[in-house]
Short mmCIF file of C-alpha atoms and ligand atoms in Angstrom, two decimals:
data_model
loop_
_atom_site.label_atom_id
_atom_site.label_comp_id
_atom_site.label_asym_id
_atom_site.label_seq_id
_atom_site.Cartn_x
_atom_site.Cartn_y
_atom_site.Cartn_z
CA UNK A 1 -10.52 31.58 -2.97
CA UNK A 2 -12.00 34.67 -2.07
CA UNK A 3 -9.88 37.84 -1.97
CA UNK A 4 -6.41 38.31 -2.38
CA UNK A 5 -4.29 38.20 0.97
CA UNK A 6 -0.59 38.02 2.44
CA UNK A 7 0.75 37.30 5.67
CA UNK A 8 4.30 37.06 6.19
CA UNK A 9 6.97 38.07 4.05
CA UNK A 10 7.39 37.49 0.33
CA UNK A 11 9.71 38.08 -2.06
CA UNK A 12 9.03 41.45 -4.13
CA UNK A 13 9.25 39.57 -7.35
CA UNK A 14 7.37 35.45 -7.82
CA UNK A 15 9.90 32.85 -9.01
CA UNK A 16 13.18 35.02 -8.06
CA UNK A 17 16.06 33.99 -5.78
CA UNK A 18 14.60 34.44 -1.87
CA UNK A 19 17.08 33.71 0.67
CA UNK A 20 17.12 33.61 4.89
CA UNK A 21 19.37 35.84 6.63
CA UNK A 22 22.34 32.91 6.66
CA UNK A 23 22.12 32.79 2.44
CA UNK A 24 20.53 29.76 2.37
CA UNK A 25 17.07 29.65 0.11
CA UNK A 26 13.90 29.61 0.86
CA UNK A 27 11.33 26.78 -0.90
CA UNK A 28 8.66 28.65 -3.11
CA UNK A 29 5.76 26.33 -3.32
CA UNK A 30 2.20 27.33 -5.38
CA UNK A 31 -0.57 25.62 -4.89
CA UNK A 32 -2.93 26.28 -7.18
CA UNK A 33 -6.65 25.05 -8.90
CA UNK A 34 -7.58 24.29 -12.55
CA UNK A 35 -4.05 23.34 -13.07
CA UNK A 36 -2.19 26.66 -13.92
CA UNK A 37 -5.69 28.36 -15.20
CA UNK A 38 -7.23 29.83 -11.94
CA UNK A 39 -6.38 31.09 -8.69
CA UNK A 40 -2.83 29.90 -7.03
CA UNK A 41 -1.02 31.06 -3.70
CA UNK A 42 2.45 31.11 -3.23
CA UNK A 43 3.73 29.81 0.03
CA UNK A 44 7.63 30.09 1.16
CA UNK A 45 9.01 27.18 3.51
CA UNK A 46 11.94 26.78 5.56
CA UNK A 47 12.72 23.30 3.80
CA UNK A 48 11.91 21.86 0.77
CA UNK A 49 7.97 20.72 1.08
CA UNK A 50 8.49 17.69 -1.04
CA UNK A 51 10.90 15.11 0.59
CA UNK A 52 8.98 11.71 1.11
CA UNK A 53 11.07 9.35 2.97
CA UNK A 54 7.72 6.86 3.47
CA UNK A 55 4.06 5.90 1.93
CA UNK A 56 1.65 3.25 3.36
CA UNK A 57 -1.92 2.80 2.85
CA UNK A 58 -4.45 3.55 5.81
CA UNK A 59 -7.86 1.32 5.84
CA UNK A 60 -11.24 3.79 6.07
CA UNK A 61 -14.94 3.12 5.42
CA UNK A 62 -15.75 3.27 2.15
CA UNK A 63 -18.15 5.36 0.51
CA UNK A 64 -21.74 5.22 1.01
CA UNK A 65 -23.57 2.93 -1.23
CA UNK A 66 -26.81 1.20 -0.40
CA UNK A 67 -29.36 2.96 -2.75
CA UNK A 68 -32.29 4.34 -0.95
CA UNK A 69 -34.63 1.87 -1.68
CA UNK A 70 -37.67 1.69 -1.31
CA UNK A 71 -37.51 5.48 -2.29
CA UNK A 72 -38.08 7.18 1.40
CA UNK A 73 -38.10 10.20 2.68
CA UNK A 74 -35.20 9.80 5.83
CA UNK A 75 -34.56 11.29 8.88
CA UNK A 76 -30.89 10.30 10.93
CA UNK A 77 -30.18 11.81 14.74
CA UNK A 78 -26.40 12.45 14.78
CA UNK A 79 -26.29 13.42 18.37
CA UNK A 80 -27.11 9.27 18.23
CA UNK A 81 -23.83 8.79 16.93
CA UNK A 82 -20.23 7.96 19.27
CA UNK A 83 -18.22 10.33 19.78
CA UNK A 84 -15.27 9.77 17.83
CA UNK A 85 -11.47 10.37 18.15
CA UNK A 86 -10.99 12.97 15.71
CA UNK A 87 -12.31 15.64 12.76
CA UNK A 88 -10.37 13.36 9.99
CA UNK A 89 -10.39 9.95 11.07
CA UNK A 90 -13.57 9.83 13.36
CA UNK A 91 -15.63 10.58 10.20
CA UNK A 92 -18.93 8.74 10.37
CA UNK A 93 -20.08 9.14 6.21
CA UNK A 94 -23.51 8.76 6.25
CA UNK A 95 -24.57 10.14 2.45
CA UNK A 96 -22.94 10.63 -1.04
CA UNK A 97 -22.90 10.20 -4.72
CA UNK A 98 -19.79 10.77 -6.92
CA UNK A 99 -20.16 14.31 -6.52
CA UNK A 100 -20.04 15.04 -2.86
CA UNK A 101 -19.79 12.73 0.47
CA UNK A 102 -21.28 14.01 3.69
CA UNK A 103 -20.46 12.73 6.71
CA UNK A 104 -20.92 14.15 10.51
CA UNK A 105 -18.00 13.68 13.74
CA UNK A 106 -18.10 14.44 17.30
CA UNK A 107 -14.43 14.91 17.86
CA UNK A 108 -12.85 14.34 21.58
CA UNK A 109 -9.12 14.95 20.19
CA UNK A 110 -7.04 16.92 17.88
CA UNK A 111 -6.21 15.41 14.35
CA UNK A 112 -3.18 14.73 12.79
CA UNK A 113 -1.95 16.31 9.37
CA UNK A 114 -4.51 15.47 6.73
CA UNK A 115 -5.23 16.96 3.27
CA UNK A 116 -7.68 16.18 1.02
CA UNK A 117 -6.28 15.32 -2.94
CA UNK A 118 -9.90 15.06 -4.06
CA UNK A 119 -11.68 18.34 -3.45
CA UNK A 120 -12.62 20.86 -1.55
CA UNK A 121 -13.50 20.61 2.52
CA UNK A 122 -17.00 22.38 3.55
CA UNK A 123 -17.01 22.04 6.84
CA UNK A 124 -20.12 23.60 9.14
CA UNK A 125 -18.91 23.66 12.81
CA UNK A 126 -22.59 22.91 15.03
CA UNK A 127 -20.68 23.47 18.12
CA UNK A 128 -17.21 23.89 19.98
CA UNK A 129 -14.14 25.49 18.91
CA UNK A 130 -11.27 25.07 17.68
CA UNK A 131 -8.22 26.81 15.33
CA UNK A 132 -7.19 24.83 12.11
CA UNK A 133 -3.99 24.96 11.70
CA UNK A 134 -2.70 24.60 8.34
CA UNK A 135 0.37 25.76 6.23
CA UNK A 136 -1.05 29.05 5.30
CA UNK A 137 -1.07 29.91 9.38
CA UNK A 138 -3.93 29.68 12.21
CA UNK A 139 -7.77 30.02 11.47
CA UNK A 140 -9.75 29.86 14.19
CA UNK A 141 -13.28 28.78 14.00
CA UNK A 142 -16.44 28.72 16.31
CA UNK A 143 -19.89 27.28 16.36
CA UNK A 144 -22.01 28.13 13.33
CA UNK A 145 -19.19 28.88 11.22
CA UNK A 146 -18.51 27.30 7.72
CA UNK A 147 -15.07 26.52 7.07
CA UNK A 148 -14.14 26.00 3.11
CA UNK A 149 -10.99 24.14 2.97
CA UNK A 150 -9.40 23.95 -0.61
CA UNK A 151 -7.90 21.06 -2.08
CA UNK A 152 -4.97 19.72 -1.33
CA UNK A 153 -4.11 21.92 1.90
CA UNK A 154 -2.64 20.33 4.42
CA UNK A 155 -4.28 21.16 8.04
CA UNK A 156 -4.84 19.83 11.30
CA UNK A 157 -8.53 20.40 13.72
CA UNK A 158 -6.84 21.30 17.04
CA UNK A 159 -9.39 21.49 19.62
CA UNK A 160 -9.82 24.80 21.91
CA UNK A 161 -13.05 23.53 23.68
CA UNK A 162 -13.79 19.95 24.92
CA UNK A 163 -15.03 18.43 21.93
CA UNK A 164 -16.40 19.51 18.26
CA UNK A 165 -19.56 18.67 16.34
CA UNK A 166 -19.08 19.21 13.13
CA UNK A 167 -21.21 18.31 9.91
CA UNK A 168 -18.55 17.75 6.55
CA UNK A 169 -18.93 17.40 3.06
CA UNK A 170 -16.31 16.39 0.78
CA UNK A 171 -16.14 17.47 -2.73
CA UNK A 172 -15.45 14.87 -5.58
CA UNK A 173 -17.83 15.63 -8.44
CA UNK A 174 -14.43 18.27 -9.91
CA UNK A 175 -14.30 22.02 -9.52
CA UNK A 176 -14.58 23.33 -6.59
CA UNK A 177 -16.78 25.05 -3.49
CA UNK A 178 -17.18 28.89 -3.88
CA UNK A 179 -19.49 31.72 -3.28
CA UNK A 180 -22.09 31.67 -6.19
CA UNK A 181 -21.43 32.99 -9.44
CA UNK A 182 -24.17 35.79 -8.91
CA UNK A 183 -22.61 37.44 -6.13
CA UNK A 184 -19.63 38.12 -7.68
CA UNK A 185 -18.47 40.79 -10.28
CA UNK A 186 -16.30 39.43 -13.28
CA UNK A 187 -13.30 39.71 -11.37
CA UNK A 188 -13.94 38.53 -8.17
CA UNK A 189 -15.53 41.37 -5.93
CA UNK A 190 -19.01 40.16 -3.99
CA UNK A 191 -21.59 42.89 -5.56
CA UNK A 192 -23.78 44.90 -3.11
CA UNK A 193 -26.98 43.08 -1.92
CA UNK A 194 -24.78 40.07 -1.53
CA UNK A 195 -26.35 37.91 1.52
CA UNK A 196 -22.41 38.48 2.65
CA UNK A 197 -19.23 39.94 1.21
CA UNK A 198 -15.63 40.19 1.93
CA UNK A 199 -16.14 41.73 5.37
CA UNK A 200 -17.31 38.92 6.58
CA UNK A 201 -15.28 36.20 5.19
CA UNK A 202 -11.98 35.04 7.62
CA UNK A 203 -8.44 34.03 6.62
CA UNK A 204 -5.64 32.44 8.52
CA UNK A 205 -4.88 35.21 10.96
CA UNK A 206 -1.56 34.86 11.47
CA UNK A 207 1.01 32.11 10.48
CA UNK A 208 2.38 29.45 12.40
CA UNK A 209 5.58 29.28 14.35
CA UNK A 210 7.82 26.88 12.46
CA UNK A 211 7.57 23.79 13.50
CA UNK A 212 10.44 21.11 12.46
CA UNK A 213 11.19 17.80 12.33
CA UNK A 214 9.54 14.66 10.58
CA UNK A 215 5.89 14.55 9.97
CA UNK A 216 3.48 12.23 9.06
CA UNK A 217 0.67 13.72 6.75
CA UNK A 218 -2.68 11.62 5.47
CA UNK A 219 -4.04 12.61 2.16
CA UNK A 220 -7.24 11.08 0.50
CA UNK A 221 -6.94 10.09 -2.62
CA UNK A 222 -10.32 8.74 -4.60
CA UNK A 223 -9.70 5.31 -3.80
CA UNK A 224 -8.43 5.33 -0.41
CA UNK A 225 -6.34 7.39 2.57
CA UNK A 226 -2.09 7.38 1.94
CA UNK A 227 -0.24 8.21 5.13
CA UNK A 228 3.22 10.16 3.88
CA UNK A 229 6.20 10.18 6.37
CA UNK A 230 7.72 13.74 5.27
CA UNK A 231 11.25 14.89 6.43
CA UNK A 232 10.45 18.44 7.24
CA UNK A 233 7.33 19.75 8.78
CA UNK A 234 5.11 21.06 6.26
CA UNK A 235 3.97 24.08 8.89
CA UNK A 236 7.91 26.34 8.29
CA UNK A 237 5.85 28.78 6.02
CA UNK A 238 7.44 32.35 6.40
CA UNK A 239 5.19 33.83 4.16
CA UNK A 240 2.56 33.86 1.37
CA UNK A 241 0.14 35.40 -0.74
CA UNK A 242 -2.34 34.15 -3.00
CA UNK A 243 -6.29 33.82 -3.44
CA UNK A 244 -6.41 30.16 -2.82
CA UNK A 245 -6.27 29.39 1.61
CA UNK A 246 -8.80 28.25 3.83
CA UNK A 247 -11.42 30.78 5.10
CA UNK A 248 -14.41 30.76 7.52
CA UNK A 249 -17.69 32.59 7.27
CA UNK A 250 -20.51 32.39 9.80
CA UNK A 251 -23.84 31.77 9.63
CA UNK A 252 -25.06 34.49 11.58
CA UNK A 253 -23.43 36.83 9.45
CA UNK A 254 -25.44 35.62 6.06
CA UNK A 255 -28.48 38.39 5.63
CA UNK A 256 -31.01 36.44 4.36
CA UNK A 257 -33.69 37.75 1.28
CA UNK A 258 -37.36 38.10 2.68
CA UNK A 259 -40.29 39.22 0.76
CA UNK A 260 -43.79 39.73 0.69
CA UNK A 261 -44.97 36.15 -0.15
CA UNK A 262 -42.75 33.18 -0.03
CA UNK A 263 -39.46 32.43 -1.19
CA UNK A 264 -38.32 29.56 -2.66
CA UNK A 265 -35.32 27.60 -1.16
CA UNK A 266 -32.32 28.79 -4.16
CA UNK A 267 -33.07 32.74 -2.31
CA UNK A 268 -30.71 31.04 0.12
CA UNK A 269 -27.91 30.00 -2.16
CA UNK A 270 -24.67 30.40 -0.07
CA UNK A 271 -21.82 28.13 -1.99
CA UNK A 272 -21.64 26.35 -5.08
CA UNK A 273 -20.17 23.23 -6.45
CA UNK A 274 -20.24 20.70 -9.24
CA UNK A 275 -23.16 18.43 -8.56
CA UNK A 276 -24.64 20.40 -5.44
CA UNK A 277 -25.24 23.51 -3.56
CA UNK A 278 -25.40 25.11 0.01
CA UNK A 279 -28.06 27.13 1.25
CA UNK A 280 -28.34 28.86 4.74
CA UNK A 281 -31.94 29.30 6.67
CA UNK A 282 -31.15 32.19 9.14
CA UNK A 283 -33.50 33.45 11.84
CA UNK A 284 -35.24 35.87 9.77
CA UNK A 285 -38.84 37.64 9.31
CA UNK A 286 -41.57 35.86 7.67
CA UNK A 287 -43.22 36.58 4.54
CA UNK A 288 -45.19 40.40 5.08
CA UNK A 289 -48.71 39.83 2.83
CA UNK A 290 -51.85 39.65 4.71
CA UNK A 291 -52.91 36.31 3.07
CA UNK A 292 -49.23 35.00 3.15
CA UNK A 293 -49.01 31.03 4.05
CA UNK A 294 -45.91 31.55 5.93
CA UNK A 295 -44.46 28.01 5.78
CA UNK A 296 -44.00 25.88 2.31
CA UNK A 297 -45.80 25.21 0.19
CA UNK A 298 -45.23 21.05 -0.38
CA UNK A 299 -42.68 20.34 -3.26
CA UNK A 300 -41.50 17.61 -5.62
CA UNK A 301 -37.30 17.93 -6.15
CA UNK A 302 -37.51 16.84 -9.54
CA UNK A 303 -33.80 17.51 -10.33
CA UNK A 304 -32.31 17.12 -6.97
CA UNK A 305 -32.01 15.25 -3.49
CA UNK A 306 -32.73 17.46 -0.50
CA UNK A 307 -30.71 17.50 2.66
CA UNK A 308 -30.97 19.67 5.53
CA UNK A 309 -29.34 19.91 8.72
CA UNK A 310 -31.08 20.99 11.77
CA UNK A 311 -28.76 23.50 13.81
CA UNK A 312 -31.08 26.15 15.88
CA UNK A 313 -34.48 27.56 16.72
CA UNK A 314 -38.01 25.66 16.38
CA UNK A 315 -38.33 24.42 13.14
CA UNK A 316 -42.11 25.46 12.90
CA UNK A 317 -43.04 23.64 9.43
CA UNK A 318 -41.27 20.25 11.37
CA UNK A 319 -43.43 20.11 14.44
CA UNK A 320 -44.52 16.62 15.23
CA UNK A 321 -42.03 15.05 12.48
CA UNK A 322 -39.59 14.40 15.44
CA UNK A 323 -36.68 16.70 13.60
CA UNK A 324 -35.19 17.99 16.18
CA UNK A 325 -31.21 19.67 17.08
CA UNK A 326 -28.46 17.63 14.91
CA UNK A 327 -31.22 16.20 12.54
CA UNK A 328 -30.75 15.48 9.14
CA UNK A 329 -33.37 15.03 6.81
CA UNK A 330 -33.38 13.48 3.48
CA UNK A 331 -35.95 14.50 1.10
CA UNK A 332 -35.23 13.07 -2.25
CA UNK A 333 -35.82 13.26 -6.01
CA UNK A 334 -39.36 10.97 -6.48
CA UNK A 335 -40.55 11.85 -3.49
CA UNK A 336 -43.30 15.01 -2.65
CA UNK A 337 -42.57 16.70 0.51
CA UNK A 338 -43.77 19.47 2.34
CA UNK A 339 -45.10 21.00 6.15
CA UNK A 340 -46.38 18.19 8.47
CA UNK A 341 -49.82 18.22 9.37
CA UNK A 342 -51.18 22.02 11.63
CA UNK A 343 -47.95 23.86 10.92
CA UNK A 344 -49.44 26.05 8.20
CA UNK A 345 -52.73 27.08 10.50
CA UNK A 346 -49.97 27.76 13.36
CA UNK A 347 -47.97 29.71 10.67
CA UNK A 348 -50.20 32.51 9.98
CA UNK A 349 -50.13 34.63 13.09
CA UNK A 350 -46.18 33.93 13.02
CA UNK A 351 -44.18 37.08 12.39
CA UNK A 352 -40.67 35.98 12.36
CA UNK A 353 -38.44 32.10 12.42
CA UNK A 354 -35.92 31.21 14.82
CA UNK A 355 -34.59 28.73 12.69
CA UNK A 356 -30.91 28.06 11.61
CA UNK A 357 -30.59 25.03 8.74
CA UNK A 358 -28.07 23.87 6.37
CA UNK A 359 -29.24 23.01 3.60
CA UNK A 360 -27.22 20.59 0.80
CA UNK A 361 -28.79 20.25 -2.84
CA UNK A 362 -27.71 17.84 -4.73
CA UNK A 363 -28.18 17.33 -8.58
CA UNK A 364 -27.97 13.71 -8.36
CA UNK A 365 -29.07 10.83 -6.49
CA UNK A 366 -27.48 10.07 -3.22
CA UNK A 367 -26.47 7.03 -1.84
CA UNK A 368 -26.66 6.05 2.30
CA UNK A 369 -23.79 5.02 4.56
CA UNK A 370 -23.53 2.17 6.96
CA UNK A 371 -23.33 4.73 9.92
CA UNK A 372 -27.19 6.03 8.50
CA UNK A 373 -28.59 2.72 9.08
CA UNK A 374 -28.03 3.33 13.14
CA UNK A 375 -29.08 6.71 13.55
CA UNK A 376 -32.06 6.71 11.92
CA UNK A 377 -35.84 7.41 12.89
CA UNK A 378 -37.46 4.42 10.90
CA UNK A 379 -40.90 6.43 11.84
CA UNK A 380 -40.27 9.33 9.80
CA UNK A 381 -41.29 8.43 6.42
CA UNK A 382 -44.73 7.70 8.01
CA UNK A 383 -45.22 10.84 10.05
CA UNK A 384 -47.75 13.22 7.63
CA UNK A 385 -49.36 9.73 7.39
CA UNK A 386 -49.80 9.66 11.37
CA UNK A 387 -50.49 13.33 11.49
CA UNK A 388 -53.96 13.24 8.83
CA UNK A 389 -54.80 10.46 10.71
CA UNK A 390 -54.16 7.51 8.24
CA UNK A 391 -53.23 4.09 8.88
CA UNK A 392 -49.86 2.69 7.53
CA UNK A 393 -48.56 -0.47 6.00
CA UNK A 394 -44.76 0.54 5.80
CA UNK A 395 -41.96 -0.20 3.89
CA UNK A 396 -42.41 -3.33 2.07
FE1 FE2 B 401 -37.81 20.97 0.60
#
């Protein structure tokens, strides 16, 4: 959801007789969220969109379950992980709770069909290109970009650059991913001093030749991935319109909130979801008071586990932690976290941060993957210790 939008043609009237030129009908299909209760498209195929002629179970990691325990703060280097085959199946899922999994892929191919029955797709692109391709037409998308992909849309990741880095998070806690509640007016219009409004948000562009034939589509389900063998291609779409289709907004286009002293972390909000948020940390000036301490102040996340992603820039209040490009840190509930040791004398003659961060709140604890356990810096928990100068036992 965001605005309404069309592309193609549609009959004047939903629900009435729509016919191609040789009298033959067009297939009206809605898809829809909250059952009949909240926003819907309408899409118009070629062929019926329903016809199954096979099912079969696909084997995929499961989700990630080994607790974090002992309680540490954790730091994992995704560049460290193999490039994989594609956006869908090349998933490495490296965090998660029943709310939200978040994995990370460094795609070397195009995907097949895939939709996800679960929940919504947040997908931040860290670099390459590519268009997804889904039945509501061609999207394309470039580094920095998030890319919200509803439930239940069927969509492919064709590469237009060499390979893709992207960072994913699937939504399973119910509801779904959208701009935050206090951005929008009653019925749906971003308000002015939004951080970004419909201007910058990007539909499908245009729709898809039809394509025909058989298909093979995977959809994930909660307990597993079902490949379908369809009749008809589900990309013969000759028009829609609707409030529910994939859309992309980029980071660079988020205007971030500054002010005199310090702002906490929820300034940033950029989506919401059930059991988690997404913030965005945008090159942007730093706090204006004379006496400002221009990096944070150290924090307890009583309510929440704190993920961030390291995209772009310096990452001033990180120096000598080791974060560094593709980084994720973990920073959860239990655990007091803040600057490592120097950064706030270095801060104060600072004017303005380079940095570009995702950030993922979530309002329960999460769980690791068996892809963390490779990729991550078993120093990190231990580096404030190192930087005051203080001997350490470890883990135990
Ligand atoms: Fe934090």
């Amino acid at each position: 959801m965001v605005y309404y939008q069309r592309l193609g043609t549609v009959p004047p009237k939903r629900h009435t007789q729509f016919r191609k030129p040789d009298g033959e009908f067009y297939y009206e299909q809605m898809q829809g969220e909250e059952g009949f209760a909240w926003n819907q498209s309408f899409l118009y195929h070629q062929n019926p969109p329903t016809v199954i002629t096979g099912a079969e179970s696909v084997d995929q990691a499961g989700p990630p379950s080994v607790a974090n325990e002992p309680l540490l703060p954790r730091h994992l280097r995704t560049h460290e992980l193999a490039p994989a085959t594609d956006a869908v199946l090349g998933r490495h899922r490296l965090m998660g709770n029943s709310d939200l999994t978040i994995s990370y892929v460094h795609a070397t191919e195009s995907s097949g069909l895939y939709r996800n029955a679960v929940g919504d797709e947040l997908v931040y692109v860290e670099a390459g290109g590519a268009v997804v391709e889904s039945s509501f037409g061609e999207l394309e998308v470039r580094a920095g970009d998030y890319v919200v992909i509803p439930t239940s849309t069927t969509h492919q990741w064709r590469l237009t650059s060499e390979s893709l880095r992207l960072l994913i998070v699937e939504s399973s806690g119910g509801g779904h991913i959208r701009p935050p509640k206090r951005f929008m007016s009653p019925l749906g219009q971003f308000l002015d001093g939004s951080p970004y409004n419909e201007r910058d948000v990007r539909g499908p562009s245009r729709l898809i030749e039809t394509r025909t034939g058989p298909a093979d589509v995977l959809v994930r389900t909660r307990t597993g991935v079902t490949r379908y063998s369809y009749a008809f291609h589900p990309f013969d779409v000759v028009g829609w319109d609707g409030y529910n289709y994939p859309y992309a907004l980029n980071i660079a286009d988020y205007m971030p909130s500054t002010g005199a002293l310090h702002l906490p972390p929820p300034t940033y909000i950029t989506f919401e979801a059930p059991g988690f948020v997404i913030c965005s940390f945008v090159p942007r000036m730093f706090d204006y008071h004379p006496e400002a301490v221009k990096v944070p102040y150290a924090h307890a996340n009583v309510d929440s586990d704190e993920v961030l992603f390291y995209t772009g820039g310096d990452f001033m209040s990180r120096a000598g932690s080791g974060i560094d490009q593709g980084s994720i840190s973990l920073h959860p509930a239990g655990y007091i976290h803040g600057p490592q040791a120097g950064s706030l004398e270095k801060s104060l003659s600072a004017e303005r941060t380079e940095e570009t961060a995702v950030m993922i709140d979530t309002f329960r604890p999460l769980f690791l993957g068996e892809a963390a356990a490779g990729i991550e810096d078993a120093d990190y928990p231990w580096s404030w210790a190192h930087g005051w100068g203080q001997d350490v036992t470890g883990a135990r």
